[in-house]
XYZ file of C-alpha atoms in Angstrom:
680
model
C 10.268 96.356 87.499
C 12.034 99.043 85.382
C 10.853 100.505 82.193
C 13.482 101.016 79.504
C 12.944 104.626 77.919
C 15.713 104.347 75.561
C 19.540 104.208 74.693
C 21.904 107.029 73.483
C 25.293 106.423 71.986
C 27.752 108.726 73.715
C 29.749 110.747 71.304
C 33.638 110.332 71.810
C 36.875 111.228 70.087
C 39.043 108.051 70.046
C 41.608 109.670 67.762
C 42.754 111.631 70.773
C 43.832 108.588 72.646
C 47.231 106.803 72.747
C 47.506 103.255 71.444
C 47.287 101.393 74.758
C 43.962 103.358 75.680
C 42.540 103.104 72.322
C 43.125 99.219 72.019
C 41.205 98.609 75.249
C 38.514 101.334 74.827
C 35.040 99.984 75.430
C 31.847 101.088 73.563
C 29.888 103.933 75.332
C 26.122 104.147 75.648
C 23.730 105.606 78.066
C 20.683 103.879 79.388
C 17.431 105.659 80.522
C 15.101 103.869 82.727
C 12.034 104.636 84.739
C 9.878 103.045 87.501
C 6.656 103.462 89.321
C 5.558 102.458 92.738
C 1.735 102.166 92.378
C 0.691 105.337 90.583
C 3.762 107.366 91.768
C 6.818 107.779 89.556
C 10.088 107.007 91.338
C 12.997 109.406 91.364
C 16.195 110.262 93.227
C 17.260 107.580 95.850
C 14.128 105.427 95.358
C 14.919 105.016 91.731
C 18.656 104.466 92.358
C 17.743 101.548 94.536
C 15.841 99.967 91.833
C 18.595 100.679 89.296
C 21.166 99.207 91.682
C 19.690 95.738 91.274
C 19.607 96.151 87.558
C 23.203 97.241 87.499
C 24.432 94.473 89.634
C 22.685 91.877 87.528
C 24.067 93.463 84.357
C 27.540 93.354 85.627
C 27.329 89.776 86.925
C 25.296 88.229 84.107
C 26.158 90.207 81.053
C 29.561 91.711 81.786
C 28.511 95.252 81.314
C 30.148 97.986 83.342
C 27.892 100.983 84.311
C 30.004 104.024 85.679
C 26.935 105.345 87.325
C 23.332 104.455 86.144
C 22.033 106.887 88.767
C 19.198 109.325 88.931
C 21.427 111.704 90.922
C 25.031 111.560 89.398
C 26.642 111.014 85.980
C 30.126 109.765 85.627
C 32.492 110.460 82.725
C 35.885 108.695 83.046
C 38.455 106.685 81.294
C 42.104 106.011 80.606
C 42.712 109.693 79.943
C 45.084 112.444 80.955
C 43.460 115.608 82.445
C 43.666 117.568 79.192
C 41.930 114.626 77.227
C 38.810 114.336 79.271
C 36.903 117.267 77.994
C 37.660 116.823 74.237
C 37.282 113.056 74.476
C 33.666 113.436 75.763
C 32.144 116.372 73.773
C 29.169 116.202 76.083
C 31.307 118.094 78.791
C 31.561 121.078 76.498
C 27.869 121.274 75.695
C 26.378 124.520 77.185
C 23.266 122.609 78.004
C 25.149 120.351 80.522
C 25.266 122.145 83.960
C 25.998 121.032 87.387
C 26.472 122.405 90.923
C 28.974 119.731 91.877
C 32.023 118.251 90.044
C 34.152 115.447 91.616
C 37.388 115.346 89.702
C 40.247 112.795 89.923
C 43.540 112.897 88.231
C 46.302 110.587 89.457
C 48.576 107.724 88.145
C 47.546 104.272 89.355
C 50.001 102.894 91.968
C 48.668 99.519 93.110
C 46.644 98.449 90.031
C 47.205 98.241 86.331
C 45.176 101.121 84.621
C 41.969 100.217 82.894
C 38.899 102.098 81.821
C 36.539 100.656 84.581
C 39.093 101.333 87.375
C 39.628 104.904 86.576
C 38.253 107.350 89.245
C 35.757 108.577 90.188
C 33.551 105.659 91.071
C 29.885 105.761 91.733
C 30.179 107.699 94.961
C 33.849 108.327 95.670
C 37.246 109.557 94.349
C 40.033 108.357 96.540
C 43.642 109.427 97.101
C 45.448 106.777 99.169
C 45.537 103.054 99.935
C 43.222 100.653 101.878
C 45.928 98.520 103.521
C 43.380 96.116 104.941
C 41.267 95.588 101.818
C 41.833 91.804 101.508
C 40.454 91.191 104.914
C 37.596 93.698 104.331
C 36.735 91.858 101.182
C 36.642 88.549 102.999
C 34.535 89.953 105.836
C 32.015 91.366 103.335
C 31.743 88.068 101.534
C 31.004 86.358 104.870
C 28.333 88.988 105.682
C 26.367 88.276 102.440
C 24.371 85.431 104.134
C 23.201 87.932 106.730
C 22.309 90.741 104.332
C 18.555 91.496 104.047
C 16.732 94.742 103.465
C 13.394 95.893 101.881
C 15.022 99.176 100.775
C 17.125 97.532 98.121
C 14.017 95.891 96.631
C 15.779 92.611 95.891
C 13.433 89.605 96.577
C 16.456 87.448 95.896
C 19.284 89.216 97.514
C 21.839 86.622 96.020
C 21.428 88.424 92.652
C 23.413 91.350 94.136
C 26.357 89.088 95.180
C 29.203 89.200 95.376
C 29.140 92.826 96.845
C 32.781 93.176 96.085
C 33.746 92.650 92.496
C 36.723 90.106 92.371
C 40.036 91.661 91.132
C 38.819 95.254 91.494
C 41.087 97.787 93.090
C 40.957 98.834 96.814
C 39.012 102.091 95.794
C 36.448 100.225 93.712
C 35.854 97.784 96.622
C 35.457 100.635 98.972
C 32.957 102.343 96.737
C 30.899 99.136 96.313
C 30.510 98.642 100.062
C 29.760 102.333 100.549
C 27.017 102.059 97.965
C 25.504 99.124 99.674
C 25.542 100.868 103.076
C 24.040 103.998 101.611
C 21.393 102.457 99.397
C 20.422 100.121 102.298
C 19.234 103.059 104.361
C 22.010 105.108 105.769
C 23.008 108.637 104.750
C 26.134 109.074 102.835
C 28.105 110.651 105.768
C 26.901 107.842 108.184
C 28.071 105.281 105.639
C 31.484 106.878 105.288
C 32.057 107.168 109.102
C 31.244 103.576 109.455
C 33.974 102.634 107.140
C 36.586 105.383 108.070
C 35.716 106.206 111.746
C 37.952 108.687 113.644
C 40.105 107.579 116.398
C 37.555 107.098 119.290
C 39.180 104.302 121.369
C 41.765 106.431 123.229
C 39.947 109.862 122.978
C 39.075 110.544 126.550
C 37.402 113.940 126.031
C 35.177 112.650 123.170
C 31.445 113.365 123.538
C 29.925 110.076 125.032
C 27.098 110.126 122.381
C 29.652 110.255 119.545
C 31.862 107.716 121.100
C 28.894 105.286 121.605
C 28.075 105.855 117.876
C 31.551 104.582 116.840
C 31.713 101.773 119.368
C 28.342 100.353 118.292
C 29.372 100.389 114.732
C 32.684 98.789 115.603
C 30.787 95.685 116.477
C 29.166 95.543 112.956
C 32.162 96.402 110.688
C 35.897 96.777 111.009
C 37.569 99.997 109.858
C 38.808 100.191 106.401
C 42.442 101.143 107.317
C 45.084 102.995 105.540
C 46.196 106.471 104.543
C 43.133 107.865 102.673
C 41.513 110.977 101.507
C 38.137 110.061 100.474
C 35.817 112.636 98.541
C 32.340 111.625 97.984
C 28.987 112.792 96.618
C 25.314 111.606 96.229
C 24.593 114.595 93.823
C 23.193 116.810 96.699
C 25.959 116.322 99.442
C 29.572 116.499 98.533
C 32.279 116.017 101.051
C 35.546 114.593 102.045
C 37.124 112.760 105.091
C 40.607 111.906 106.019
C 41.716 108.801 107.783
C 42.266 108.771 111.555
C 46.010 109.513 111.039
C 45.567 112.338 108.417
C 48.128 110.841 106.095
C 46.884 112.435 102.917
C 46.722 116.233 102.220
C 43.312 118.190 101.676
C 42.825 121.934 101.563
C 39.689 123.907 100.889
C 38.688 127.576 99.879
C 35.222 129.337 100.110
C 34.691 132.461 97.938
C 32.326 135.303 98.544
C 30.173 134.212 95.748
C 29.557 130.698 97.166
C 32.128 128.596 95.358
C 33.702 125.867 97.483
C 36.933 124.258 96.172
C 38.563 121.285 98.071
C 41.697 119.704 96.608
C 44.674 117.603 97.677
C 46.851 120.506 96.345
C 46.916 124.177 96.689
C 46.277 126.196 93.507
C 44.189 123.937 91.272
C 42.128 126.815 90.189
C 43.198 130.360 89.740
C 41.135 132.159 92.355
C 41.554 135.865 93.320
C 42.667 135.797 97.062
C 40.555 138.831 97.594
C 37.374 136.701 97.015
C 38.238 134.064 99.557
C 36.303 134.426 102.728
C 37.277 131.105 104.435
C 40.102 128.469 104.003
C 41.431 125.566 105.939
C 42.721 121.987 105.785
C 41.104 118.598 106.303
C 42.058 117.109 109.685
C 42.432 113.542 110.811
C 39.081 111.727 111.114
C 37.148 115.064 110.400
C 34.620 115.438 107.714
C 34.054 118.374 105.299
C 30.617 118.464 104.011
C 28.725 120.723 101.612
C 24.935 120.545 101.194
C 23.815 122.062 97.841
C 20.227 121.884 98.735
C 20.739 124.025 101.926
C 23.476 126.074 100.361
C 25.818 125.705 103.309
C 28.901 124.007 104.813
C 27.840 121.592 107.600
C 30.494 121.364 110.250
C 31.933 118.340 111.533
C 30.501 118.514 115.135
C 27.031 119.007 113.579
C 27.246 116.079 111.321
C 28.375 113.759 114.091
C 26.067 115.062 116.718
C 23.169 114.455 114.406
C 24.351 110.932 113.461
C 24.886 110.094 117.157
C 21.231 111.036 117.974
C 19.729 108.898 115.368
C 19.440 105.863 117.764
C 20.047 105.278 121.480
C 23.441 103.817 120.736
C 24.547 104.157 124.449
C 21.655 102.198 125.718
C 22.083 99.470 123.131
C 25.796 99.080 124.157
C 24.906 98.939 127.891
C 22.472 96.176 127.151
C 24.540 94.198 124.688
C 28.221 94.714 125.255
C 30.063 92.817 127.833
C 33.506 93.646 129.149
C 35.931 90.563 129.445
C 36.974 91.901 133.038
C 33.295 91.571 134.117
C 32.900 87.862 133.478
C 33.036 85.502 136.421
C 36.422 84.389 137.495
C 37.524 80.756 136.769
C 39.913 78.406 138.494
C 43.684 78.802 137.593
C 45.445 75.483 136.884
C 49.220 75.164 137.491
C 51.031 72.492 135.412
C 53.868 70.286 136.687
C 57.406 70.909 135.460
C 57.295 67.485 133.771
C 54.101 68.194 131.870
C 55.512 71.642 130.700
C 58.837 70.095 129.526
C 57.101 67.298 127.585
C 54.810 69.747 125.769
C 57.860 72.041 125.050
C 59.401 69.261 123.291
C 56.276 68.550 121.361
C 56.074 72.114 120.107
C 59.856 72.427 119.465
C 60.791 74.954 122.252
C 64.473 75.456 122.471
C 66.651 76.622 125.423
C 67.549 79.651 123.400
C 63.812 80.566 122.936
C 63.328 80.454 126.694
C 66.439 82.474 127.477
C 66.438 84.938 124.628
C 62.723 85.482 123.816
C 60.374 84.500 126.527
C 62.454 85.433 129.614
C 63.165 89.053 128.536
C 59.520 89.502 127.666
C 58.386 88.083 131.049
C 60.859 90.325 132.881
C 60.457 93.760 131.142
C 57.089 93.647 129.479
C 58.629 94.431 126.128
C 59.722 92.607 123.087
C 63.483 91.968 123.216
C 65.519 93.938 120.824
C 68.781 92.723 119.233
C 71.558 94.499 117.326
C 71.035 92.479 114.281
C 68.299 91.047 112.299
C 67.543 87.209 112.102
C 70.305 85.240 110.546
C 68.380 81.987 110.731
C 68.023 80.070 107.398
C 64.819 80.448 105.268
C 62.529 77.824 106.651
C 62.239 76.008 103.330
C 66.027 75.590 103.245
C 66.593 74.648 106.814
C 67.829 71.131 107.919
C 65.936 71.515 111.090
C 62.209 71.200 111.747
C 60.619 74.578 111.570
C 57.381 75.963 112.647
C 54.792 76.863 109.953
C 54.961 80.477 111.292
C 58.502 80.590 109.935
C 57.389 80.169 106.261
C 55.458 83.549 106.297
C 56.798 87.127 106.266
C 54.749 90.316 106.775
C 54.426 92.752 103.955
C 55.339 96.325 104.782
C 54.351 99.704 103.671
C 55.309 100.498 100.142
C 54.862 103.099 97.403
C 53.282 106.218 98.961
C 52.245 104.473 102.095
C 53.955 105.615 105.271
C 54.379 103.496 108.353
C 52.992 104.685 111.609
C 54.819 105.729 114.765
C 52.848 103.517 117.322
C 54.662 104.943 120.276
C 54.054 108.643 119.527
C 50.728 108.218 118.037
C 48.855 106.286 120.715
C 45.780 108.299 120.285
C 45.064 106.934 116.836
C 46.226 103.250 117.412
C 44.175 100.695 119.216
C 44.224 97.041 120.325
C 40.660 96.931 121.406
C 38.288 94.689 119.512
C 35.047 92.834 119.989
C 34.254 89.123 119.958
C 31.076 87.673 118.984
C 28.461 87.438 116.116
C 27.588 90.129 113.651
C 24.100 90.697 112.541
C 22.532 92.051 109.474
C 24.471 95.125 108.258
C 21.472 96.729 106.760
C 19.211 96.393 109.750
C 20.986 97.844 113.011
C 19.248 96.918 116.227
C 19.912 96.590 119.827
C 20.924 92.981 119.294
C 23.549 93.919 116.732
C 26.191 94.703 119.495
C 25.845 91.562 121.429
C 29.424 90.721 122.018
C 32.467 90.764 124.341
C 34.937 93.681 124.523
C 38.470 92.528 124.288
C 40.982 95.107 125.459
C 43.904 93.184 124.266
C 44.463 90.646 121.400
C 46.494 88.238 123.784
C 44.722 86.736 126.721
C 45.732 84.580 129.643
C 44.503 81.073 130.711
C 42.153 82.600 133.156
C 40.515 84.928 130.650
C 40.145 82.016 128.220
C 38.470 79.994 130.823
C 36.078 82.878 131.390
C 35.191 82.904 127.669
C 34.900 79.022 127.371
C 32.355 78.984 130.283
C 30.698 82.311 129.350
C 27.284 80.886 129.403
C 27.753 78.178 131.741
C 25.170 79.479 134.202
C 22.743 80.498 131.427
C 23.074 84.103 132.279
C 24.732 85.149 128.810
C 22.143 84.229 126.098
C 23.495 84.465 122.660
C 27.124 83.910 123.546
C 27.573 80.234 123.779
C 31.085 78.821 123.402
C 32.347 75.683 121.731
C 35.911 74.119 121.961
C 37.203 72.246 118.794
C 40.247 69.915 119.311
C 42.957 70.642 116.795
C 44.742 67.251 117.115
C 45.282 64.655 114.319
C 46.794 61.124 114.249
C 50.459 61.765 113.611
C 51.240 58.310 112.145
C 48.959 59.085 109.199
C 51.021 61.799 107.834
C 49.764 64.497 105.487
C 46.594 62.498 104.496
C 45.479 62.357 108.149
C 46.179 65.940 108.604
C 44.052 67.012 105.621
C 41.215 64.645 106.844
C 41.300 65.933 110.435
C 41.187 69.656 109.176
C 38.100 68.837 107.074
C 36.547 67.174 110.153
C 37.251 70.305 112.247
C 35.579 72.501 109.641
C 32.461 70.201 109.692
C 32.607 70.257 113.495
C 32.577 74.155 113.303
C 29.527 73.963 111.073
C 27.769 71.771 113.649
C 28.695 74.039 116.398
C 27.249 76.895 114.768
C 24.082 75.087 113.922
C 23.914 74.307 117.625
C 23.997 77.934 118.590
C 27.759 78.494 119.345
C 28.764 82.068 118.880
C 32.356 81.725 120.199
C 34.558 78.900 118.867
C 37.837 78.047 120.521
C 40.514 76.219 118.460
C 42.619 74.371 120.839
C 45.786 72.145 120.522
C 45.793 71.005 124.221
C 45.893 67.261 125.291
C 48.308 65.876 122.683
C 49.560 62.314 123.442
C 51.753 59.635 121.824
C 49.241 59.035 119.012
C 47.899 62.520 118.493
C 49.869 65.500 117.575
C 48.768 69.075 117.482
C 47.903 70.753 114.019
C 49.931 73.931 113.577
C 47.695 76.728 115.030
C 48.303 78.931 112.090
C 47.069 76.188 109.666
C 44.144 75.421 111.826
C 43.026 78.971 112.291
C 43.470 79.870 108.471
C 41.656 76.708 107.432
C 38.537 77.219 109.756
C 38.546 80.988 108.984
C 38.429 80.601 105.227
C 36.003 77.531 105.352
C 33.504 79.864 107.324
C 33.982 82.631 104.808
C 33.164 80.194 102.124
C 30.087 79.023 103.750
C 29.296 82.621 104.728
C 29.084 81.722 108.287
C 32.100 83.470 109.533
C 30.267 86.679 110.936
C 28.205 84.418 113.145
C 31.208 83.423 115.351
C 34.197 84.818 116.868
C 37.429 82.762 116.818
C 39.799 82.254 119.765
C 42.905 80.308 119.513
C 44.422 78.256 122.244
C 47.959 77.581 120.970
C 50.936 75.701 122.377
C 53.297 76.744 119.445
C 52.898 80.534 119.890
C 55.893 82.151 121.712
C 56.829 85.264 119.566
C 55.132 88.457 118.413
C 55.328 87.277 114.898
C 53.273 84.116 115.813
C 50.446 86.254 117.316
C 50.429 88.631 114.349
C 49.982 85.927 111.950
C 47.118 84.282 113.860
C 45.382 87.623 114.106
C 46.069 88.381 110.457
C 44.420 85.094 109.507
C 41.264 85.557 111.523
C 41.730 85.135 115.239
C 40.106 87.519 117.577
C 42.462 86.756 120.345
C 45.216 84.301 121.041
C 45.973 82.338 124.235
C 49.644 81.272 124.199
C 49.055 78.890 127.053
C 52.343 76.929 126.827
C 54.490 80.251 126.618
C 52.832 81.444 129.803
C 53.117 78.064 131.480
C 56.794 77.995 130.420
C 57.457 81.454 132.058
C 55.580 80.363 135.255
C 57.828 77.180 135.261
C 61.069 79.266 134.833
C 59.819 81.551 137.774
C 59.308 78.417 140.095
C 62.653 76.934 138.976
C 64.467 80.183 139.518
C 65.875 80.160 135.939
C 66.366 83.351 133.865
C 63.804 85.351 136.012
C 65.306 86.226 139.341
C 63.038 88.310 141.603
C 60.045 88.088 139.329
C 56.786 86.690 140.589
C 54.860 84.333 138.415
C 51.825 86.478 138.004
C 53.833 89.498 137.070
C 55.851 87.419 134.505
C 52.729 86.329 132.704
C 51.353 89.796 132.756
C 54.435 91.170 131.279
C 54.602 88.482 128.589
C 51.077 89.247 127.442
C 51.748 92.970 127.381
C 55.035 92.309 125.299
C 53.148 90.209 122.808
C 50.373 92.668 122.429
C 52.480 95.697 122.075
C 54.698 93.849 119.653
C 51.691 93.256 117.435
C 50.822 96.987 117.593
C 54.386 97.650 116.344
C 54.160 95.069 113.487
C 50.680 96.444 112.391
C 52.130 100.038 112.392
C 54.867 99.076 109.946
C 52.080 98.238 107.487
C 50.344 101.514 108.226
C 47.387 99.797 109.928
C 46.024 101.484 113.099
C 43.644 99.092 114.770
C 43.788 95.432 115.602
C 40.057 95.223 114.402
C 41.277 96.103 110.947
C 44.379 93.918 111.160
C 42.258 90.753 112.011
C 41.784 88.828 108.808
C 43.722 91.268 106.772
C 46.258 88.643 105.469
C 49.132 91.131 104.901
C 51.647 88.339 104.583
C 53.311 86.275 101.914
C 54.402 82.603 102.160
C 57.908 81.692 101.149
C 58.820 78.080 100.291
C 55.335 76.431 100.569
C 53.367 74.670 97.945
C 51.108 77.032 96.061
C 48.108 74.746 96.157
C 48.547 74.324 99.933
C 48.587 78.120 100.451
C 45.746 78.791 98.225
C 43.516 76.199 99.815
C 44.087 76.956 103.462
C 45.347 80.605 103.516
C 43.435 82.277 100.737
C 40.361 80.049 100.318
C 40.652 80.245 96.612
C 41.819 76.724 95.504
C 39.271 74.158 94.284
C 41.679 71.324 94.790
C 43.775 70.938 97.905
C 47.486 70.123 97.073
C 49.107 67.544 99.460
C 52.715 68.601 99.067
C 52.509 71.394 101.559
C 50.587 69.219 104.011
C 53.297 66.418 103.785
C 56.045 68.978 104.606
C 54.129 70.170 107.653
C 53.198 66.777 108.691
C 56.882 65.649 108.622
C 58.011 68.628 110.685
C 55.212 68.047 113.274
C 56.331 64.486 113.483
C 59.978 65.301 114.017
C 59.178 67.465 117.028
C 56.491 65.050 118.303
C 58.966 62.061 118.359
C 61.258 63.998 120.720
C 58.432 64.005 123.214
C 57.460 60.598 122.659
C 60.505 58.695 121.603
C 59.045 55.181 122.191
C 56.400 55.518 119.443
C 58.868 54.914 116.579
C 57.245 57.459 114.353
C 59.326 58.210 111.232
C 60.600 61.749 111.909
C 62.864 62.382 108.915
C 62.905 65.998 107.861
C 63.804 66.776 104.203
C 65.092 69.954 102.804
C 62.903 71.286 99.933
C 64.439 71.619 96.502
């Protein structure tokens, strides 16, 4: 529906470039298009929406990269030093080229290899910082594509716009692509930015209720894009900047008496007479600095957010749609016998040392036990003993210019609150979009899990039906049986969603002599990535009922690979059993012991998140900030990255042998071969 008016070859001076930049230099052309709606010629945002579809198709189908293709902005960029930019593009020296806004970025690449398309600025932003949760953000956006629909984008076949996030792009490029979708889909640019980088609202007791409702509502639709970031943005009329909730990137601004506004990450980028400066200041955590060149004024942070908070009755929508976990009806608490607890401890490979050194201290103090030395256990792949799948994974930590957080002293900006339930169309916010359960903590006890499993048992919670999937497989079948059962569970998840389930519980309870539990991490990651691949992931929340979880690292991994909450039922039953037996926990009541254990596991996750520079558990969910050591690549790609086309069996055989070794201790009469082999 666009008319091509013509092409222009952009003059450039390649002789100024170094050999590396010149060898990869693309051809430069400018395309001019126009469109009409009936008899009216489109311009501005309306024309940009039409051009967006054209640009996405050109990128996907023809391999052409458009730095802008916009009626409102024009981007000149490349693998250039600051001094090369203007002489390389003679257009920038032409007196006929005038603008009220310039968004300039000059920085070495730290987490991607330099290239022409990945140079800043992008279509809407220039970004100084890192998005630590970008892998999870990309996965969630991929899953949301099946729900996306909007007349404003003018795409009768929205699949032509997918994938929203370009594979192998940088974190900044991905951020820009999602911001563009939100903005062109109907939101203002400041609104879209604050959806992706919200200020710290969860623990801000004095925040205006309407503003808090704005943030809480949008938290049910999209997780924060978390990490140290200063994002500057413009749509050609508005230009502004926002800092992450921690304020971990610098930003200062000056305003002169003749109306010039300069904002930069460093002081002194322009030689301005101090006598002309009428206002100066710095960006603050979670605050937005915004200039409107049409109104010729700076719009203050409070005004921006008050206006956005008043756009819809967010508070009323939350009251109608959001349910607190504590408000759900109580369910019966079941106490298991000592013999039952002991048998299942053997099935999941519990040791006396874990009960004494890990679980008992957490149940007693409510804090993760601290030792004077690091772990000295063998790498899982080199151990002669059966090891849990968790042991093959290590978390990545903050690197380059990415500072870790102090979770203890920065409680205001960190949060363990998240929501559980389906997500609707990102481009059409309604009251139904926030139909979910608020989880105050990522670890839940058996009673809270029972509440969620029976959430709609009485028919009074429409839209929140729960389904429980059994994570057991026939242990005698080895790796082949394990692979087949995982495929069956993924099909069962599809069927449950088709049947209206919006909460799925992955459970490894009720193992017996023939059926062993699938490691909860493998089960969670497999279902999570299966649902991402089928674009159904945002239709359900995942809960994990796991007997193999007894450490903070285990909980962190499950959340990192997609779980909304974890129920370490056997760890809690073990603590309860220790109290009844009077072992390791003198003078502690069973209820207090369980409460302390949950607190220790949740707070431990917060500490682990903070080391990676991630502030909220909602961002950490699905972020996959881990690496596997000693596992088959095809196995990891298939189940933990969702990228393999063929599933390798070597990794599954290793896991199946280790499960069988533990299972044989609990059921010695079965005669199952339980040989554990060290990997070469």
